[in-house]
């Protein structure tokens, strides 16, 4: 086996450590389930007394089990897990699922115990899933290495499929699995990662992405780890959707800088997932809706959706959802529309949505014809077909038409069926068999279509290696504005001309050097909000330079005299630490930063095209283009500055915040000026 | 019967015009359904040949039917509807449902026919539902005056309830009804209004709100009519949620003014529904989720939600949803938390969400105890209880605990049950019987709770009559800035001092009168974008006044010389026409208007408290309070100005747009100045 994790769903032999014969015992359930669902591999109960369990011979230790063990489930009390881990190491087991609770989730002592078992596993080459988890399922191998009560359900069946599901949460995870099976969404692989002391959910997803036949992956996660595994997942090209919990929990970072405050918490998660082409679902329903779309075999070539509906109302709801989620209503060709006019009744509609009316449904030939016309239109990438009260007689021919149209055109057809199942009890299974995912409302069908579009049409994520750099820049040792600007200037970044004044007389001289008008700024270590503290005076002439100098010196530091830069569009350009890596942060600057709270984020490194994207994601793009007849600003110079900033910080130790705000963007051809700069060293930039 | 519309759900006698004995015929289905579901009233089939239908004697005309007819269903072809309507009028029928198609939905000729039948009905005192609709249901009376195929379903049952549902769309409407019945949500009243030639969905809802025992109303609507019926609905105090389709369709109004562009389309619908205390649902699922919350008997006193969960993951998802939809996580008292510490296992959590862990579920005494502690906390208004894989053994005692806690405390308890039904098949019915609405995910439970909170805690909508006004103001006849400002000044509104200059010399004099610095503005009829056209010059001194005057006169009109008003916060204050009535529009002004696209809207009239609310709904509130250490602006003066504007326009003929932008708000105590004003007369303000 190339990846030891694959034993989580396709083990040839499983040791169950802590096996028990007592009905309902956690140590009995996986053995019961492996037998009930028909696991064909070897099952070795492990218990000290060696007594048989459910008809199987048991062994005192894992090393006693005959032949190699691919996977061990550890179900003993927390204080006996370390010994079980050692035993697995001795037996050469590649991966163990530690189901036992009593670790980091209970507090300090448990966390130490958890560190201990991970250290032993790592030293012995054993990968460890959990602790505090409910186990895994490989449906094709009928491998239920889990003790979830789901599998004790009288009516529970495993449903074959091509989608994997990985969940940090056990109870919610298996609840979600039960909902997937209930709706007929087959899951080939299920893994619950619990405390993630060693193996993370994202790492499991990377392993699953390499499984033959994997059509897509769904995840419930509470943390994403660093971005390494996440980038590997994106590179795999397998469609992925995650429900990332904790939006509200992410909180705000202590605002050491604007950039730090803006590039925080859930906003980073959103931006990074989008950058990597991973769909973010908002709820369990939506996650499974997307799974249904991944599971059908067709992929849209673009965002143009044709809506075919038997109800005008459903058509409007579909159109609303299309507008809301970034898809487009396809524009049907004149030929298609005119051919539809011959088929669709007068009280229907042949624009898009195409309202064929319920009448057409009872006339299968007409429905078939109308559907063919729509699906064959070159302007259509995907079809959403809406039905309401679908009743027995209508189902067969209509579903056959849909299946044929999808099959023949290769375009995905998603169905919204807004009506009770019992009105056409066979419809759900027929739809699924034909690769026609069905949803209870038009909006849910459209949102699933949007996710399918997002993963189908994005360019494959390629990890940027950054631009070749002549020199590796060192991180600043000074954090005051003057020192920082010297460093920026040395790196070729556009900083206003200026210098520290040595005295009140020198301040006057410096203003004269700057052309007779200058900006004077107090340079006081630790003074974060200079403007509010009265530490910035603009447009100072020679006549008032001395008095201004005196006042600013009174704030307790030096005084920087700089050329005046007037007008222009103010931008914020920053880089902040995040658990996922350093994040480029760009948006409107100056007073607009707080007022608009509008930034675009990207994991570094970035390339020129990405910087252009970033500018257009916020209102900065419109400001640069010019509002109400203003002339446009020097966008090109800003792009080069952002790239230069990204280069500058590429070799800095992680954890810092760099905040350039405002970066004034002058009219086209006149460049940009970094008017203010702040740096927070790694130890002081705090991520919550 | 006080309201003729009540025959739509509680008729004592129904005439079915166009009755047929042919199986499957539209003229047979309602008679079949009235018999199948046990309608106890009189059913009179009407058909020219008087042949019996399904064992019932029939009559050639409605006037031939014995005794009074409360309700007629008209199911004949479009060209025979007018005669049927006349017949109903002659028979003194108070209300008819015209199911027939072939009217406005088919085009021009059909629209004329529709106008014709409405005219005949109105002249004869007959209310008319439809045409092009599928009928109505009164569940308590087993009255299925509908031909929806839903009622032919082998397994279809009517489910008693206390919620009404009104839908413009027939197919989508009855699809939704089937989903409601399938989930066990009883609907007492169902009405499909179709083309709404006479009776609108909102009018039906007003009638339903007066029905004894009406716990709430749900609606699917594509239009809202004017706001008269909607205001009456709000005044009724009955909880209402509507799915208003056509968000994307609403389009943008031709931008005759900023106010007109901003107060357009779906944004007005959102604002008005919020103002009236009507919940807006985004999808069919959500509409029914809210219906389930309305149907349970308890109402929250506030927004503080306690989450009790057996799964950490569900708790996080619930907390995320609470933050997203404007509810609050309740802060449990120290006493509650400390008592919970004694009950909840170490790996659970006693903050909120309270994670009692799955272990507590298998120990009913502990679950009961923990739940009691939470529900009795005075800081808790509502409980969301989350379960995942709920299996047979756990259900009885846990649901009993929930039911007891809800009953005893009077606080609503909503349940998120994220797991397959078949794992505890009796749970759904038990939950419903106990008044514990259940949802498949925590987020859906929380969103339903938010809707329940919205309708339970709002102050009852009272139609403001506006303030007593000494004079009725006439609408402007001039639309140029100078004339408009004279009108504003005469109404006591704060317009900068200024006058038209009669000549270049007079311009210099006027600048001198204004204190030596003035703003000069071209007054050119039809020039909408003065600033862009170079028609505004600020801070003009006496030395440059003549030259500036010459240039502005060159634009083809007069020149207004005004006092210079510097600094301050710029606001937009406007009033725009909408199908729902004139809408007050307030937000950040000046260049920020376009940049932020951030306005708050209210139907007029408004009172002082509402104006304060309006200011705080947009970033204008923060701007007025002062950004980055700026001193605050004269908010009080702005409030008075907005009220005066509302008074000013109260008697203007509807359809105009008034756009005051910028209204400069000076520092506290210094008042406001309306720097620019535009007026678009009714004929020119276009609503799309």
mmCIF file of N, CA and C in Angstrom, chain A residues 310-313 347 357-359 388-389, chain B residues 8 16 26-27 29-31 33-34 71-75 96-101 105 129-138 143-152 165 167-177 190-196:
data_model
loop_
_atom_site.group_PDB
_atom_site.id
_atom_site.type_symbol
_atom_site.label_atom_id
_atom_site.label_comp_id
_atom_site.label_asym_id
_atom_site.label_seq_id
_atom_site.Cartn_x
_atom_site.Cartn_y
_atom_site.Cartn_z
ATOM 1 N N UNK A 310 -41.887 23.594 -15.431
ATOM 2 C CA UNK A 310 -43.322 23.405 -15.662
ATOM 3 C C UNK A 310 -44.130 24.409 -14.852
ATOM 4 N N UNK A 311 -43.452 25.264 -14.095
ATOM 5 C CA UNK A 311 -44.131 26.240 -13.252
ATOM 6 C C UNK A 311 -43.410 27.569 -13.355
ATOM 7 N N UNK A 312 -44.170 28.611 -13.678
ATOM 8 C CA UNK A 312 -43.572 29.936 -13.782
ATOM 9 C C UNK A 312 -42.870 30.344 -12.493
ATOM 10 N N UNK A 313 -43.505 30.040 -11.364
ATOM 11 C CA UNK A 313 -42.923 30.405 -10.074
ATOM 12 C C UNK A 313 -41.552 29.787 -9.862
ATOM 13 N N UNK A 347 -49.409 30.237 -23.152
ATOM 14 C CA UNK A 347 -49.286 30.767 -21.791
ATOM 15 C C UNK A 347 -47.988 30.323 -21.131
ATOM 16 N N UNK A 357 -44.812 24.723 -19.196
ATOM 17 C CA UNK A 357 -46.135 24.533 -18.565
ATOM 18 C C UNK A 357 -46.383 23.054 -18.277
ATOM 19 N N UNK A 358 -47.249 22.823 -17.309
ATOM 20 C CA UNK A 358 -47.545 21.451 -16.898
ATOM 21 C C UNK A 358 -48.193 20.663 -18.036
ATOM 22 N N UNK A 359 -48.836 21.358 -18.954
ATOM 23 C CA UNK A 359 -49.486 20.685 -20.088
ATOM 24 C C UNK A 359 -48.494 19.857 -20.898
ATOM 25 N N UNK A 388 -42.928 20.647 -10.057
ATOM 26 C CA UNK A 388 -43.550 20.790 -8.746
ATOM 27 C C UNK A 388 -44.215 19.480 -8.396
ATOM 28 N N UNK A 389 -45.553 19.438 -8.427
ATOM 29 C CA UNK A 389 -46.210 18.190 -8.064
ATOM 30 C C UNK A 389 -46.004 17.182 -9.198
ATOM 31 N N UNK B 8 -63.794 30.818 0.678
ATOM 32 C CA UNK B 8 -62.701 30.112 -0.006
ATOM 33 C C UNK B 8 -62.221 28.919 0.816
ATOM 34 N N UNK B 16 -69.945 23.926 -8.799
ATOM 35 C CA UNK B 16 -68.798 23.644 -9.657
ATOM 36 C C UNK B 16 -69.266 23.822 -11.107
ATOM 37 N N UNK B 26 -60.701 18.172 -15.504
ATOM 38 C CA UNK B 26 -60.576 19.255 -14.531
ATOM 39 C C UNK B 26 -61.926 19.553 -13.886
ATOM 40 N N UNK B 27 -63.015 19.360 -14.627
ATOM 41 C CA UNK B 27 -64.352 19.619 -14.099
ATOM 42 C C UNK B 27 -64.867 18.511 -13.191
ATOM 43 N N UNK B 29 -62.438 16.733 -11.042
ATOM 44 C CA UNK B 29 -61.520 16.556 -9.902
ATOM 45 C C UNK B 29 -61.998 17.223 -8.609
ATOM 46 N N UNK B 30 -62.414 18.489 -8.621
ATOM 47 C CA UNK B 30 -62.822 19.088 -7.334
ATOM 48 C C UNK B 30 -63.970 18.339 -6.687
ATOM 49 N N UNK B 31 -64.928 17.847 -7.523
ATOM 50 C CA UNK B 31 -66.072 17.125 -6.959
ATOM 51 C C UNK B 31 -65.585 15.819 -6.315
ATOM 52 N N UNK B 33 -62.595 15.300 -5.167
ATOM 53 C CA UNK B 33 -61.804 15.608 -3.967
ATOM 54 C C UNK B 33 -62.714 16.028 -2.806
ATOM 55 N N UNK B 34 -63.781 16.785 -3.101
ATOM 56 C CA UNK B 34 -64.695 17.184 -2.026
ATOM 57 C C UNK B 34 -65.310 15.936 -1.396
ATOM 58 N N UNK B 71 -69.854 29.752 -2.724
ATOM 59 C CA UNK B 71 -68.614 29.769 -3.521
ATOM 60 C C UNK B 71 -68.868 29.052 -4.823
ATOM 61 N N UNK B 72 -68.441 29.693 -5.920
ATOM 62 C CA UNK B 72 -68.515 29.015 -7.215
ATOM 63 C C UNK B 72 -67.110 28.755 -7.736
ATOM 64 N N UNK B 73 -66.865 27.547 -8.239
ATOM 65 C CA UNK B 73 -65.626 27.289 -8.980
ATOM 66 C C UNK B 73 -65.989 27.309 -10.457
ATOM 67 N N UNK B 74 -65.250 28.096 -11.220
ATOM 68 C CA UNK B 74 -65.549 28.200 -12.652
ATOM 69 C C UNK B 74 -64.431 27.510 -13.422
ATOM 70 N N UNK B 75 -64.812 26.442 -14.137
ATOM 71 C CA UNK B 75 -63.819 25.584 -14.795
ATOM 72 C C UNK B 75 -64.094 25.436 -16.281
ATOM 73 N N UNK B 96 -66.182 33.862 -6.478
ATOM 74 C CA UNK B 96 -65.955 32.786 -7.447
ATOM 75 C C UNK B 96 -64.470 32.580 -7.658
ATOM 76 N N UNK B 97 -64.082 31.309 -7.796
ATOM 77 C CA UNK B 97 -62.703 30.978 -8.176
ATOM 78 C C UNK B 97 -62.720 30.667 -9.665
ATOM 79 N N UNK B 98 -62.060 31.510 -10.450
ATOM 80 C CA UNK B 98 -61.990 31.244 -11.889
ATOM 81 C C UNK B 98 -60.699 30.481 -12.166
ATOM 82 N N UNK B 99 -60.819 29.179 -12.368
ATOM 83 C CA UNK B 99 -59.630 28.360 -12.592
ATOM 84 C C UNK B 99 -59.166 28.438 -14.041
ATOM 85 N N UNK B 100 -60.081 28.728 -14.935
ATOM 86 C CA UNK B 100 -59.802 28.693 -16.378
ATOM 87 C C UNK B 100 -58.560 29.507 -16.749
ATOM 88 N N UNK B 101 -57.786 28.995 -17.717
ATOM 89 C CA UNK B 101 -56.660 29.734 -18.282
ATOM 90 C C UNK B 101 -57.136 30.424 -19.549
ATOM 91 N N UNK B 105 -52.325 35.869 -18.906
ATOM 92 C CA UNK B 105 -51.073 35.111 -19.027
ATOM 93 C C UNK B 105 -50.771 34.718 -20.478
ATOM 94 N N UNK B 129 -61.504 35.272 -7.600
ATOM 95 C CA UNK B 129 -60.141 34.750 -7.380
ATOM 96 C C UNK B 129 -59.669 34.137 -8.696
ATOM 97 N N UNK B 130 -58.433 34.421 -9.091
ATOM 98 C CA UNK B 130 -57.910 33.955 -10.370
ATOM 99 C C UNK B 130 -57.965 35.083 -11.373
ATOM 100 N N UNK B 131 -58.174 34.801 -12.642
ATOM 101 C CA UNK B 131 -58.258 33.467 -13.249
ATOM 102 C C UNK B 131 -56.889 32.779 -13.290
ATOM 103 N N UNK B 132 -56.871 31.615 -13.952
ATOM 104 C CA UNK B 132 -55.624 30.867 -14.121
ATOM 105 C C UNK B 132 -55.091 30.439 -12.753
ATOM 106 N N UNK B 133 -55.942 29.764 -11.986
ATOM 107 C CA UNK B 133 -55.493 29.297 -10.683
ATOM 108 C C UNK B 133 -56.031 27.899 -10.413
ATOM 109 N N UNK B 134 -55.583 27.294 -9.336
ATOM 110 C CA UNK B 134 -55.848 25.871 -9.097
ATOM 111 C C UNK B 134 -56.803 25.677 -7.927
ATOM 112 N N UNK B 135 -57.212 26.785 -7.276
ATOM 113 C CA UNK B 135 -58.233 26.646 -6.240
ATOM 114 C C UNK B 135 -57.719 26.752 -4.821
ATOM 115 N N UNK B 136 -58.591 26.362 -3.897
ATOM 116 C CA UNK B 136 -58.338 26.619 -2.477
ATOM 117 C C UNK B 136 -58.648 25.375 -1.643
ATOM 118 N N UNK B 137 -58.169 25.387 -0.399
ATOM 119 C CA UNK B 137 -58.438 24.288 0.531
ATOM 120 C C UNK B 137 -58.731 24.871 1.907
ATOM 121 N N UNK B 138 -59.783 24.366 2.558
ATOM 122 C CA UNK B 138 -60.033 24.653 3.972
ATOM 123 C C UNK B 138 -59.957 23.319 4.701
ATOM 124 N N UNK B 143 -62.594 20.966 2.851
ATOM 125 C CA UNK B 143 -63.016 21.595 1.598
ATOM 126 C C UNK B 143 -61.842 21.659 0.632
ATOM 127 N N UNK B 144 -61.834 20.743 -0.357
ATOM 128 C CA UNK B 144 -60.778 20.782 -1.375
ATOM 129 C C UNK B 144 -61.403 21.301 -2.664
ATOM 130 N N UNK B 145 -61.517 22.618 -2.756
ATOM 131 C CA UNK B 145 -62.049 23.248 -3.968
ATOM 132 C C UNK B 145 -60.867 23.566 -4.886
ATOM 133 N N UNK B 146 -60.223 22.488 -5.327
ATOM 134 C CA UNK B 146 -58.987 22.583 -6.093
ATOM 135 C C UNK B 146 -58.916 21.389 -7.023
ATOM 136 N N UNK B 147 -58.216 21.536 -8.138
ATOM 137 C CA UNK B 147 -58.017 20.360 -8.991
ATOM 138 C C UNK B 147 -56.553 19.941 -9.032
ATOM 139 N N UNK B 148 -55.764 20.370 -8.025
ATOM 140 C CA UNK B 148 -54.351 19.997 -8.035
ATOM 141 C C UNK B 148 -54.187 18.476 -7.978
ATOM 142 N N UNK B 149 -53.277 17.942 -8.820
ATOM 143 C CA UNK B 149 -53.026 16.493 -8.795
ATOM 144 C C UNK B 149 -52.543 16.009 -7.423
ATOM 145 N N UNK B 150 -52.080 16.954 -6.587
ATOM 146 C CA UNK B 150 -51.679 16.566 -5.232
ATOM 147 C C UNK B 150 -52.769 15.746 -4.553
ATOM 148 N N UNK B 151 -54.040 16.161 -4.757
ATOM 149 C CA UNK B 151 -55.124 15.539 -3.992
ATOM 150 C C UNK B 151 -55.575 14.211 -4.586
ATOM 151 N N UNK B 152 -55.007 13.878 -5.757
ATOM 152 C CA UNK B 152 -55.263 12.562 -6.339
ATOM 153 C C UNK B 152 -54.247 11.545 -5.838
ATOM 154 N N UNK B 165 -51.572 29.359 4.106
ATOM 155 C CA UNK B 165 -50.595 29.502 3.018
ATOM 156 C C UNK B 165 -51.312 30.038 1.788
ATOM 157 N N UNK B 167 -50.594 31.420 -2.193
ATOM 158 C CA UNK B 167 -49.579 31.406 -3.240
ATOM 159 C C UNK B 167 -50.138 31.971 -4.526
ATOM 160 N N UNK B 168 -49.395 32.872 -5.136
ATOM 161 C CA UNK B 168 -49.790 33.321 -6.470
ATOM 162 C C UNK B 168 -49.643 32.186 -7.472
ATOM 163 N N UNK B 169 -48.556 31.418 -7.324
ATOM 164 C CA UNK B 169 -48.280 30.340 -8.270
ATOM 165 C C UNK B 169 -49.058 29.095 -7.879
ATOM 166 N N UNK B 170 -49.680 28.445 -8.860
ATOM 167 C CA UNK B 170 -50.456 27.250 -8.586
ATOM 168 C C UNK B 170 -49.592 26.017 -8.405
ATOM 169 N N UNK B 171 -48.782 25.708 -9.410
ATOM 170 C CA UNK B 171 -47.995 24.479 -9.357
ATOM 171 C C UNK B 171 -47.003 24.539 -8.196
ATOM 172 N N UNK B 172 -46.254 25.642 -8.113
ATOM 173 C CA UNK B 172 -45.291 25.771 -7.022
ATOM 174 C C UNK B 172 -46.015 25.794 -5.679
ATOM 175 N N UNK B 173 -47.165 26.430 -5.661
ATOM 176 C CA UNK B 173 -47.944 26.522 -4.423
ATOM 177 C C UNK B 173 -48.348 25.145 -3.923
ATOM 178 N N UNK B 174 -48.953 24.344 -4.800
ATOM 179 C CA UNK B 174 -49.391 23.032 -4.326
ATOM 180 C C UNK B 174 -48.211 22.085 -4.127
ATOM 181 N N UNK B 175 -47.115 22.288 -4.857
ATOM 182 C CA UNK B 175 -45.884 21.539 -4.550
ATOM 183 C C UNK B 175 -45.439 21.842 -3.125
ATOM 184 N N UNK B 176 -45.506 23.114 -2.764
ATOM 185 C CA UNK B 176 -45.120 23.527 -1.415
ATOM 186 C C UNK B 176 -46.066 22.938 -0.372
ATOM 187 N N UNK B 177 -47.363 22.924 -0.696
ATOM 188 C CA UNK B 177 -48.333 22.319 0.227
ATOM 189 C C UNK B 177 -47.984 20.840 0.441
ATOM 190 N N UNK B 190 -55.437 27.046 2.474
ATOM 191 C CA UNK B 190 -54.563 27.158 1.300
ATOM 192 C C UNK B 190 -55.327 27.891 0.208
ATOM 193 N N UNK B 191 -54.746 28.942 -0.337
ATOM 194 C CA UNK B 191 -55.388 29.685 -1.426
ATOM 195 C C UNK B 191 -54.366 29.963 -2.520
ATOM 196 N N UNK B 192 -54.753 29.683 -3.761
ATOM 197 C CA UNK B 192 -53.908 30.025 -4.919
ATOM 198 C C UNK B 192 -54.609 31.151 -5.667
ATOM 199 N N UNK B 193 -53.906 32.258 -5.866
ATOM 200 C CA UNK B 193 -54.572 33.449 -6.409
ATOM 201 C C UNK B 193 -54.340 33.673 -7.903
ATOM 202 N N UNK B 194 -53.426 32.917 -8.522
ATOM 203 C CA UNK B 194 -53.253 32.980 -9.977
ATOM 204 C C UNK B 194 -52.991 34.375 -10.511
ATOM 205 N N UNK B 195 -53.768 34.793 -11.507
ATOM 206 C CA UNK B 195 -53.509 36.092 -12.150
ATOM 207 C C UNK B 195 -53.855 37.294 -11.273
ATOM 208 N N UNK B 196 -54.570 37.081 -10.194
ATOM 209 C CA UNK B 196 -54.935 38.166 -9.268
ATOM 210 C C UNK B 196 -55.617 39.328 -9.967
#
